[in-house]
Amino acid sequence: MNVAKSAYDDQFQAAVSDVRRYMNLHAQKTGSSVGPSDAAWIKAKFDEFALDLLSGKGSRCPHIGPFPMVAHTATWATHQLVCPACIDPIKPSEEEDRRCDRCGATTATLHAGQRSRPGTTGVTPRTPTVVLRA
């Protein structure tokens, strides 16, 4: 048995559990559901995210280390990866929050009733949460 691998795998599973708990709690609060998306454009954004990180073009907050942990990115900021404490840099402005991440069109209310509220996590439903595994 490789103790280091076992410890690493335990950290990864703990991070995955944290993400699931967070997503399910957020879904309950907003009346939404958690599930895979078949939207090709979202997959393309995450492919862009992976390429940015692998090519060194992406940036990450200094709290992201070489161990499994929860981190956030966004479809409008795929060059950035942040820990839960540093999510403010990727939160959209009110104007950006009315812009469709897919086509760029702006509307008065893109996600009716889904804005961040003071006292909550401050993460909109459009902020993907990922688990990093080095």
mmCIF file with all atom_site columns, N, CA and C in Angstrom, residues 36-94:
data_model
loop_
_atom_site.group_PDB
_atom_site.id
_atom_site.type_symbol
_atom_site.label_atom_id
_atom_site.label_alt_id
_atom_site.label_comp_id
_atom_site.label_asym_id
_atom_site.label_entity_id
_atom_site.label_seq_id
_atom_site.pdbx_PDB_ins_code
_atom_site.Cartn_x
_atom_site.Cartn_y
_atom_site.Cartn_z
_atom_site.occupancy
_atom_site.B_iso_or_equiv
_atom_site.pdbx_formal_charge
_atom_site.auth_seq_id
_atom_site.auth_comp_id
_atom_site.auth_asym_id
_atom_site.auth_atom_id
_atom_site.pdbx_PDB_model_num
ATOM 1   N N  . PRO A 1 36 ? -25.502 16.802 -15.209 1.00 0.00 ? 36 PRO A N  1
ATOM 2   C CA . PRO A 1 36 ? -24.583 17.092 -16.320 1.00 0.00 ? 36 PRO A CA 1
ATOM 3   C C  . PRO A 1 36 ? -25.278 17.929 -17.393 1.00 0.00 ? 36 PRO A C  1
ATOM 4   N N  . SER A 1 37 ? -24.482 18.693 -18.089 1.00 0.00 ? 37 SER A N  1
ATOM 5   C CA . SER A 1 37 ? -25.010 19.502 -19.187 1.00 0.00 ? 37 SER A CA 1
ATOM 6   C C  . SER A 1 37 ? -24.575 18.887 -20.504 1.00 0.00 ? 37 SER A C  1
ATOM 7   N N  . ASP A 1 38 ? -25.476 18.884 -21.468 1.00 0.00 ? 38 ASP A N  1
ATOM 8   C CA . ASP A 1 38 ? -25.102 18.396 -22.795 1.00 0.00 ? 38 ASP A CA 1
ATOM 9   C C  . ASP A 1 38 ? -24.819 19.567 -23.737 1.00 0.00 ? 38 ASP A C  1
ATOM 10  N N  . ALA A 1 39 ? -24.691 20.768 -23.168 1.00 0.00 ? 39 ALA A N  1
ATOM 11  C CA . ALA A 1 39 ? -24.423 21.957 -23.978 1.00 0.00 ? 39 ALA A CA 1
ATOM 12  C C  . ALA A 1 39 ? -22.970 21.934 -24.457 1.00 0.00 ? 39 ALA A C  1
ATOM 13  N N  . ALA A 1 40 ? -22.792 21.804 -25.758 1.00 0.00 ? 40 ALA A N  1
ATOM 14  C CA . ALA A 1 40 ? -21.445 21.726 -26.339 1.00 0.00 ? 40 ALA A CA 1
ATOM 15  C C  . ALA A 1 40 ? -20.644 22.991 -26.068 1.00 0.00 ? 40 ALA A C  1
ATOM 16  N N  . TRP A 1 41 ? -21.292 24.143 -26.007 1.00 0.00 ? 41 TRP A N  1
ATOM 17  C CA . TRP A 1 41 ? -20.554 25.385 -25.786 1.00 0.00 ? 41 TRP A CA 1
ATOM 18  C C  . TRP A 1 41 ? -19.947 25.439 -24.394 1.00 0.00 ? 41 TRP A C  1
ATOM 19  N N  . ILE A 1 42 ? -20.619 24.828 -23.402 1.00 0.00 ? 42 ILE A N  1
ATOM 20  C CA . ILE A 1 42 ? -20.051 24.791 -22.048 1.00 0.00 ? 42 ILE A CA 1
ATOM 21  C C  . ILE A 1 42 ? -18.833 23.876 -22.029 1.00 0.00 ? 42 ILE A C  1
ATOM 22  N N  . LYS A 1 43 ? -18.932 22.733 -22.693 1.00 0.00 ? 43 LYS A N  1
ATOM 23  C CA . LYS A 1 43 ? -17.776 21.841 -22.790 1.00 0.00 ? 43 LYS A CA 1
ATOM 24  C C  . LYS A 1 43 ? -16.616 22.560 -23.468 1.00 0.00 ? 43 LYS A C  1
ATOM 25  N N  . ALA A 1 44 ? -16.907 23.322 -24.514 1.00 0.00 ? 44 ALA A N  1
ATOM 26  C CA . ALA A 1 44 ? -15.851 24.067 -25.214 1.00 0.00 ? 44 ALA A CA 1
ATOM 27  C C  . ALA A 1 44 ? -15.191 25.086 -24.284 1.00 0.00 ? 44 ALA A C  1
ATOM 28  N N  . LYS A 1 45 ? -15.979 25.732 -23.429 1.00 0.00 ? 45 LYS A N  1
ATOM 29  C CA . LYS A 1 45 ? -15.414 26.692 -22.471 1.00 0.00 ? 45 LYS A CA 1
ATOM 30  C C  . LYS A 1 45 ? -14.486 25.992 -21.480 1.00 0.00 ? 45 LYS A C  1
ATOM 31  N N  . PHE A 1 46 ? -14.881 24.792 -21.023 1.00 0.00 ? 46 PHE A N  1
ATOM 32  C CA . PHE A 1 46 ? -14.009 24.065 -20.101 1.00 0.00 ? 46 PHE A CA 1
ATOM 33  C C  . PHE A 1 46 ? -12.780 23.515 -20.807 1.00 0.00 ? 46 PHE A C  1
ATOM 34  N N  . ASP A 1 47 ? -12.900 23.173 -22.079 1.00 0.00 ? 47 ASP A N  1
ATOM 35  C CA . ASP A 1 47 ? -11.714 22.786 -22.857 1.00 0.00 ? 47 ASP A CA 1
ATOM 36  C C  . ASP A 1 47 ? -10.755 23.972 -22.953 1.00 0.00 ? 47 ASP A C  1
ATOM 37  N N  . GLU A 1 48 ? -11.311 25.160 -23.182 1.00 0.00 ? 48 GLU A N  1
ATOM 38  C CA . GLU A 1 48 ? -10.515 26.396 -23.228 1.00 0.00 ? 48 GLU A CA 1
ATOM 39  C C  . GLU A 1 48 ? -9.825  26.624 -21.878 1.00 0.00 ? 48 GLU A C  1
ATOM 40  N N  . PHE A 1 49 ? -10.567 26.399 -20.809 1.00 0.00 ? 49 PHE A N  1
ATOM 41  C CA . PHE A 1 49 ? -10.042 26.528 -19.446 1.00 0.00 ? 49 PHE A CA 1
ATOM 42  C C  . PHE A 1 49 ? -8.852  25.593 -19.236 1.00 0.00 ? 49 PHE A C  1
ATOM 43  N N  . ALA A 1 50 ? -8.999  24.331 -19.619 1.00 0.00 ? 50 ALA A N  1
ATOM 44  C CA . ALA A 1 50 ? -7.912  23.359 -19.451 1.00 0.00 ? 50 ALA A CA 1
ATOM 45  C C  . ALA A 1 50 ? -6.685  23.749 -20.278 1.00 0.00 ? 50 ALA A C  1
ATOM 46  N N  . LEU A 1 51 ? -6.907  24.174 -21.506 1.00 0.00 ? 51 LEU A N  1
ATOM 47  C CA . LEU A 1 51 ? -5.787  24.591 -22.358 1.00 0.00 ? 51 LEU A CA 1
ATOM 48  C C  . LEU A 1 51 ? -5.068  25.810 -21.784 1.00 0.00 ? 51 LEU A C  1
ATOM 49  N N  . ASP A 1 52 ? -5.830  26.774 -21.272 1.00 0.00 ? 52 ASP A N  1
ATOM 50  C CA . ASP A 1 52 ? -5.216  27.950 -20.653 1.00 0.00 ? 52 ASP A CA 1
ATOM 51  C C  . ASP A 1 52 ? -4.328  27.546 -19.479 1.00 0.00 ? 52 ASP A C  1
ATOM 52  N N  . LEU A 1 53 ? -4.831  26.663 -18.632 1.00 0.00 ? 53 LEU A N  1
ATOM 53  C CA . LEU A 1 53 ? -4.036  26.244 -17.477 1.00 0.00 ? 53 LEU A CA 1
ATOM 54  C C  . LEU A 1 53 ? -2.801  25.455 -17.897 1.00 0.00 ? 53 LEU A C  1
ATOM 55  N N  . LEU A 1 54 ? -2.970  24.525 -18.830 1.00 0.00 ? 54 LEU A N  1
ATOM 56  C CA . LEU A 1 54 ? -1.844  23.697 -19.270 1.00 0.00 ? 54 LEU A CA 1
ATOM 57  C C  . LEU A 1 54 ? -0.789  24.491 -20.034 1.00 0.00 ? 54 LEU A C  1
ATOM 58  N N  . SER A 1 55 ? -1.203  25.535 -20.732 1.00 0.00 ? 55 SER A N  1
ATOM 59  C CA . SER A 1 55 ? -0.252  26.326 -21.521 1.00 0.00 ? 55 SER A CA 1
ATOM 60  C C  . SER A 1 55 ? 0.396   27.448 -20.716 1.00 0.00 ? 55 SER A C  1
ATOM 61  N N  . GLY A 1 56 ? -0.018  27.613 -19.472 1.00 0.00 ? 56 GLY A N  1
ATOM 62  C CA . GLY A 1 56 ? 0.549   28.665 -18.643 1.00 0.00 ? 56 GLY A CA 1
ATOM 63  C C  . GLY A 1 56 ? -0.105  30.018 -18.842 1.00 0.00 ? 56 GLY A C  1
ATOM 64  N N  . LYS A 1 57 ? -1.151  30.095 -19.665 1.00 0.00 ? 57 LYS A N  1
ATOM 65  C CA . LYS A 1 57 ? -1.847  31.366 -19.909 1.00 0.00 ? 57 LYS A CA 1
ATOM 66  C C  . LYS A 1 57 ? -2.809  31.707 -18.771 1.00 0.00 ? 57 LYS A C  1
ATOM 67  N N  . GLY A 1 58 ? -3.257  30.701 -18.089 1.00 0.00 ? 58 GLY A N  1
ATOM 68  C CA . GLY A 1 58 ? -4.214  30.930 -17.019 1.00 0.00 ? 58 GLY A CA 1
ATOM 69  C C  . GLY A 1 58 ? -3.536  31.422 -15.753 1.00 0.00 ? 58 GLY A C  1
ATOM 70  N N  . SER A 1 59 ? -4.339  31.985 -14.866 1.00 0.00 ? 59 SER A N  1
ATOM 71  C CA . SER A 1 59 ? -3.815  32.422 -13.576 1.00 0.00 ? 59 SER A CA 1
ATOM 72  C C  . SER A 1 59 ? -4.613  31.748 -12.474 1.00 0.00 ? 59 SER A C  1
ATOM 73  N N  . ARG A 1 60 ? -3.983  31.623 -11.332 1.00 0.00 ? 60 ARG A N  1
ATOM 74  C CA . ARG A 1 60 ? -4.671  31.028 -10.190 1.00 0.00 ? 60 ARG A CA 1
ATOM 75  C C  . ARG A 1 60 ? -4.316  31.822 -8.947  1.00 0.00 ? 60 ARG A C  1
ATOM 76  N N  . CYS A 1 61 ? -5.184  31.770 -7.986  1.00 0.00 ? 61 CYS A N  1
ATOM 77  C CA . CYS A 1 61 ? -4.909  32.496 -6.753  1.00 0.00 ? 61 CYS A CA 1
ATOM 78  C C  . CYS A 1 61 ? -3.793  31.760 -6.007  1.00 0.00 ? 61 CYS A C  1
ATOM 79  N N  . PRO A 1 62 ? -3.075  32.449 -5.131  1.00 0.00 ? 62 PRO A N  1
ATOM 80  C CA . PRO A 1 62 ? -1.934  31.836 -4.454  1.00 0.00 ? 62 PRO A CA 1
ATOM 81  C C  . PRO A 1 62 ? -2.307  30.756 -3.445  1.00 0.00 ? 62 PRO A C  1
ATOM 82  N N  . HIS A 1 63 ? -3.591  30.607 -3.143  1.00 0.00 ? 63 HIS A N  1
ATOM 83  C CA . HIS A 1 63 ? -4.012  29.610 -2.158  1.00 0.00 ? 63 HIS A CA 1
ATOM 84  C C  . HIS A 1 63 ? -4.192  28.221 -2.754  1.00 0.00 ? 63 HIS A C  1
ATOM 85  N N  . ILE A 1 64 ? -4.109  28.114 -4.065  1.00 0.00 ? 64 ILE A N  1
ATOM 86  C CA . ILE A 1 64 ? -4.269  26.814 -4.711  1.00 0.00 ? 64 ILE A CA 1
ATOM 87  C C  . ILE A 1 64 ? -2.920  26.108 -4.700  1.00 0.00 ? 64 ILE A C  1
ATOM 88  N N  . GLY A 1 65 ? -2.887  24.986 -4.006  1.00 0.00 ? 65 GLY A N  1
ATOM 89  C CA . GLY A 1 65 ? -1.640  24.245 -3.848  1.00 0.00 ? 65 GLY A CA 1
ATOM 90  C C  . GLY A 1 65 ? -1.617  22.972 -4.672  1.00 0.00 ? 65 GLY A C  1
ATOM 91  N N  . PRO A 1 66 ? -0.626  22.124 -4.422  1.00 0.00 ? 66 PRO A N  1
ATOM 92  C CA . PRO A 1 66 ? -0.456  20.892 -5.194  1.00 0.00 ? 66 PRO A CA 1
ATOM 93  C C  . PRO A 1 66 ? -1.282  19.713 -4.666  1.00 0.00 ? 66 PRO A C  1
ATOM 94  N N  . PHE A 1 67 ? -2.349  20.004 -3.975  1.00 0.00 ? 67 PHE A N  1
ATOM 95  C CA . PHE A 1 67 ? -3.182  18.959 -3.389  1.00 0.00 ? 67 PHE A CA 1
ATOM 96  C C  . PHE A 1 67 ? -4.619  19.135 -3.864  1.00 0.00 ? 67 PHE A C  1
ATOM 97  N N  . PRO A 1 68 ? -5.430  18.079 -3.816  1.00 0.00 ? 68 PRO A N  1
ATOM 98  C CA . PRO A 1 68 ? -6.829  18.190 -4.254  1.00 0.00 ? 68 PRO A CA 1
ATOM 99  C C  . PRO A 1 68 ? -7.585  19.200 -3.398  1.00 0.00 ? 68 PRO A C  1
ATOM 100 N N  . MET A 1 69 ? -8.332  20.051 -4.049  1.00 0.00 ? 69 MET A N  1
ATOM 101 C CA . MET A 1 69 ? -9.120  21.050 -3.337  1.00 0.00 ? 69 MET A CA 1
ATOM 102 C C  . MET A 1 69 ? -10.231 21.583 -4.235  1.00 0.00 ? 69 MET A C  1
ATOM 103 N N  . VAL A 1 70 ? -11.202 22.224 -3.627  1.00 0.00 ? 70 VAL A N  1
ATOM 104 C CA . VAL A 1 70 ? -12.281 22.870 -4.360  1.00 0.00 ? 70 VAL A CA 1
ATOM 105 C C  . VAL A 1 70 ? -11.740 24.184 -4.923  1.00 0.00 ? 70 VAL A C  1
ATOM 106 N N  . ALA A 1 71 ? -12.082 24.475 -6.172  1.00 0.00 ? 71 ALA A N  1
ATOM 107 C CA . ALA A 1 71 ? -11.689 25.734 -6.809  1.00 0.00 ? 71 ALA A CA 1
ATOM 108 C C  . ALA A 1 71 ? -12.805 26.157 -7.757  1.00 0.00 ? 71 ALA A C  1
ATOM 109 N N  . HIS A 1 72 ? -12.788 27.414 -8.169  1.00 0.00 ? 72 HIS A N  1
ATOM 110 C CA . HIS A 1 72 ? -13.839 27.954 -9.027  1.00 0.00 ? 72 HIS A CA 1
ATOM 111 C C  . HIS A 1 72 ? -13.257 28.608 -10.270 1.00 0.00 ? 72 HIS A C  1
ATOM 112 N N  . THR A 1 73 ? -14.007 28.527 -11.346 1.00 0.00 ? 73 THR A N  1
ATOM 113 C CA . THR A 1 73 ? -13.748 29.288 -12.561 1.00 0.00 ? 73 THR A CA 1
ATOM 114 C C  . THR A 1 73 ? -15.109 29.757 -13.059 1.00 0.00 ? 73 THR A C  1
ATOM 115 N N  . ALA A 1 74 ? -15.147 30.407 -14.188 1.00 0.00 ? 74 ALA A N  1
ATOM 116 C CA . ALA A 1 74 ? -16.413 30.879 -14.737 1.00 0.00 ? 74 ALA A CA 1
ATOM 117 C C  . ALA A 1 74 ? -16.323 30.886 -16.249 1.00 0.00 ? 74 ALA A C  1
ATOM 118 N N  . THR A 1 75 ? -17.455 30.728 -16.917 1.00 0.00 ? 75 THR A N  1
ATOM 119 C CA . THR A 1 75 ? -17.437 30.683 -18.382 1.00 0.00 ? 75 THR A CA 1
ATOM 120 C C  . THR A 1 75 ? -16.957 31.992 -18.985 1.00 0.00 ? 75 THR A C  1
ATOM 121 N N  . TRP A 1 76 ? -17.087 33.092 -18.273 1.00 0.00 ? 76 TRP A N  1
ATOM 122 C CA . TRP A 1 76 ? -16.607 34.386 -18.769 1.00 0.00 ? 76 TRP A CA 1
ATOM 123 C C  . TRP A 1 76 ? -15.181 34.682 -18.312 1.00 0.00 ? 76 TRP A C  1
ATOM 124 N N  . ALA A 1 77 ? -14.583 33.782 -17.514 1.00 0.00 ? 77 ALA A N  1
ATOM 125 C CA . ALA A 1 77 ? -13.231 34.015 -16.986 1.00 0.00 ? 77 ALA A CA 1
ATOM 126 C C  . ALA A 1 77 ? -12.447 32.711 -16.961 1.00 0.00 ? 77 ALA A C  1
ATOM 127 N N  . THR A 1 78 ? -12.440 31.993 -18.073 1.00 0.00 ? 78 THR A N  1
ATOM 128 C CA . THR A 1 78 ? -11.801 30.672 -18.085 1.00 0.00 ? 78 THR A CA 1
ATOM 129 C C  . THR A 1 78 ? -10.288 30.734 -17.945 1.00 0.00 ? 78 THR A C  1
ATOM 130 N N  . HIS A 1 79 ? -9.721  31.904 -17.925 1.00 0.00 ? 79 HIS A N  1
ATOM 131 C CA . HIS A 1 79 ? -8.285  32.041 -17.708 1.00 0.00 ? 79 HIS A CA 1
ATOM 132 C C  . HIS A 1 79 ? -7.950  32.150 -16.221 1.00 0.00 ? 79 HIS A C  1
ATOM 133 N N  . GLN A 1 80 ? -8.971  32.166 -15.353 1.00 0.00 ? 80 GLN A N  1
ATOM 134 C CA . GLN A 1 80 ? -8.757  32.328 -13.924 1.00 0.00 ? 80 GLN A CA 1
ATOM 135 C C  . GLN A 1 80 ? -9.271  31.124 -13.146 1.00 0.00 ? 80 GLN A C  1
ATOM 136 N N  . LEU A 1 81 ? -8.518  30.759 -12.105 1.00 0.00 ? 81 LEU A N  1
ATOM 137 C CA . LEU A 1 81 ? -8.918  29.705 -11.190 1.00 0.00 ? 81 LEU A CA 1
ATOM 138 C C  . LEU A 1 81 ? -8.687  30.240 -9.786  1.00 0.00 ? 81 LEU A C  1
ATOM 139 N N  . VAL A 1 82 ? -9.709  30.183 -8.952  1.00 0.00 ? 82 VAL A N  1
ATOM 140 C CA . VAL A 1 82 ? -9.606  30.755 -7.613  1.00 0.00 ? 82 VAL A CA 1
ATOM 141 C C  . VAL A 1 82 ? -10.125 29.791 -6.555  1.00 0.00 ? 82 VAL A C  1
ATOM 142 N N  . CYS A 1 83 ? -9.617  29.961 -5.335  1.00 0.00 ? 83 CYS A N  1
ATOM 143 C CA . CYS A 1 83 ? -10.118 29.174 -4.211  1.00 0.00 ? 83 CYS A CA 1
ATOM 144 C C  . CYS A 1 83 ? -11.437 29.800 -3.746  1.00 0.00 ? 83 CYS A C  1
ATOM 145 N N  . PRO A 1 84 ? -12.210 29.113 -2.905  1.00 0.00 ? 84 PRO A N  1
ATOM 146 C CA . PRO A 1 84 ? -13.486 29.674 -2.453  1.00 0.00 ? 84 PRO A CA 1
ATOM 147 C C  . PRO A 1 84 ? -13.353 31.030 -1.747  1.00 0.00 ? 84 PRO A C  1
ATOM 148 N N  . ALA A 1 85 ? -12.248 31.270 -1.057  1.00 0.00 ? 85 ALA A N  1
ATOM 149 C CA . ALA A 1 85 ? -12.067 32.541 -0.349  1.00 0.00 ? 85 ALA A CA 1
ATOM 150 C C  . ALA A 1 85 ? -11.764 33.703 -1.295  1.00 0.00 ? 85 ALA A C  1
ATOM 151 N N  . CYS A 1 86 ? -11.291 33.405 -2.492  1.00 0.00 ? 86 CYS A N  1
ATOM 152 C CA . CYS A 1 86 ? -10.874 34.455 -3.441  1.00 0.00 ? 86 CYS A CA 1
ATOM 153 C C  . CYS A 1 86 ? -11.802 34.556 -4.648  1.00 0.00 ? 86 CYS A C  1
ATOM 154 N N  . ILE A 1 87 ? -13.086 34.286 -4.470  1.00 0.00 ? 87 ILE A N  1
ATOM 155 C CA . ILE A 1 87 ? -13.999 34.232 -5.611  1.00 0.00 ? 87 ILE A CA 1
ATOM 156 C C  . ILE A 1 87 ? -14.379 35.608 -6.162  1.00 0.00 ? 87 ILE A C  1
ATOM 157 N N  . ASP A 1 88 ? -14.197 36.670 -5.385  1.00 0.00 ? 88 ASP A N  1
ATOM 158 C CA . ASP A 1 88 ? -14.598 38.005 -5.851  1.00 0.00 ? 88 ASP A CA 1
ATOM 159 C C  . ASP A 1 88 ? -14.033 38.402 -7.211  1.00 0.00 ? 88 ASP A C  1
ATOM 160 N N  . PRO A 1 89 ? -12.763 38.104 -7.539  1.00 0.00 ? 89 PRO A N  1
ATOM 161 C CA . PRO A 1 89 ? -12.248 38.522 -8.855  1.00 0.00 ? 89 PRO A CA 1
ATOM 162 C C  . PRO A 1 89 ? -12.998 37.938 -10.056 1.00 0.00 ? 89 PRO A C  1
ATOM 163 N N  . ILE A 1 90 ? -13.696 36.819 -9.877  1.00 0.00 ? 90 ILE A N  1
ATOM 164 C CA . ILE A 1 90 ? -14.417 36.257 -11.023 1.00 0.00 ? 90 ILE A CA 1
ATOM 165 C C  . ILE A 1 90 ? -15.925 36.487 -10.958 1.00 0.00 ? 90 ILE A C  1
ATOM 166 N N  . LYS A 1 91 ? -16.394 37.171 -9.910  1.00 0.00 ? 91 LYS A N  1
ATOM 167 C CA . LYS A 1 91 ? -17.821 37.493 -9.862  1.00 0.00 ? 91 LYS A CA 1
ATOM 168 C C  . LYS A 1 91 ? -18.119 38.542 -10.920 1.00 0.00 ? 91 LYS A C  1
ATOM 169 N N  . PRO A 1 92 ? -19.171 38.358 -11.702 1.00 0.00 ? 92 PRO A N  1
ATOM 170 C CA . PRO A 1 92 ? -19.475 39.328 -12.758 1.00 0.00 ? 92 PRO A CA 1
ATOM 171 C C  . PRO A 1 92 ? -20.058 40.620 -12.191 1.00 0.00 ? 92 PRO A C  1
ATOM 172 N N  . SER A 1 93 ? -19.814 41.703 -12.890 1.00 0.00 ? 93 SER A N  1
ATOM 173 C CA . SER A 1 93 ? -20.476 42.963 -12.539 1.00 0.00 ? 93 SER A CA 1
ATOM 174 C C  . SER A 1 93 ? -21.951 42.815 -12.913 1.00 0.00 ? 93 SER A C  1
ATOM 175 N N  . GLU A 1 94 ? -22.781 43.771 -12.506 1.00 0.00 ? 94 GLU A N  1
ATOM 176 C CA . GLU A 1 94 ? -24.204 43.689 -12.868 1.00 0.00 ? 94 GLU A CA 1
ATOM 177 C C  . GLU A 1 94 ? -24.379 43.663 -14.379 1.00 0.00 ? 94 GLU A C  1
#
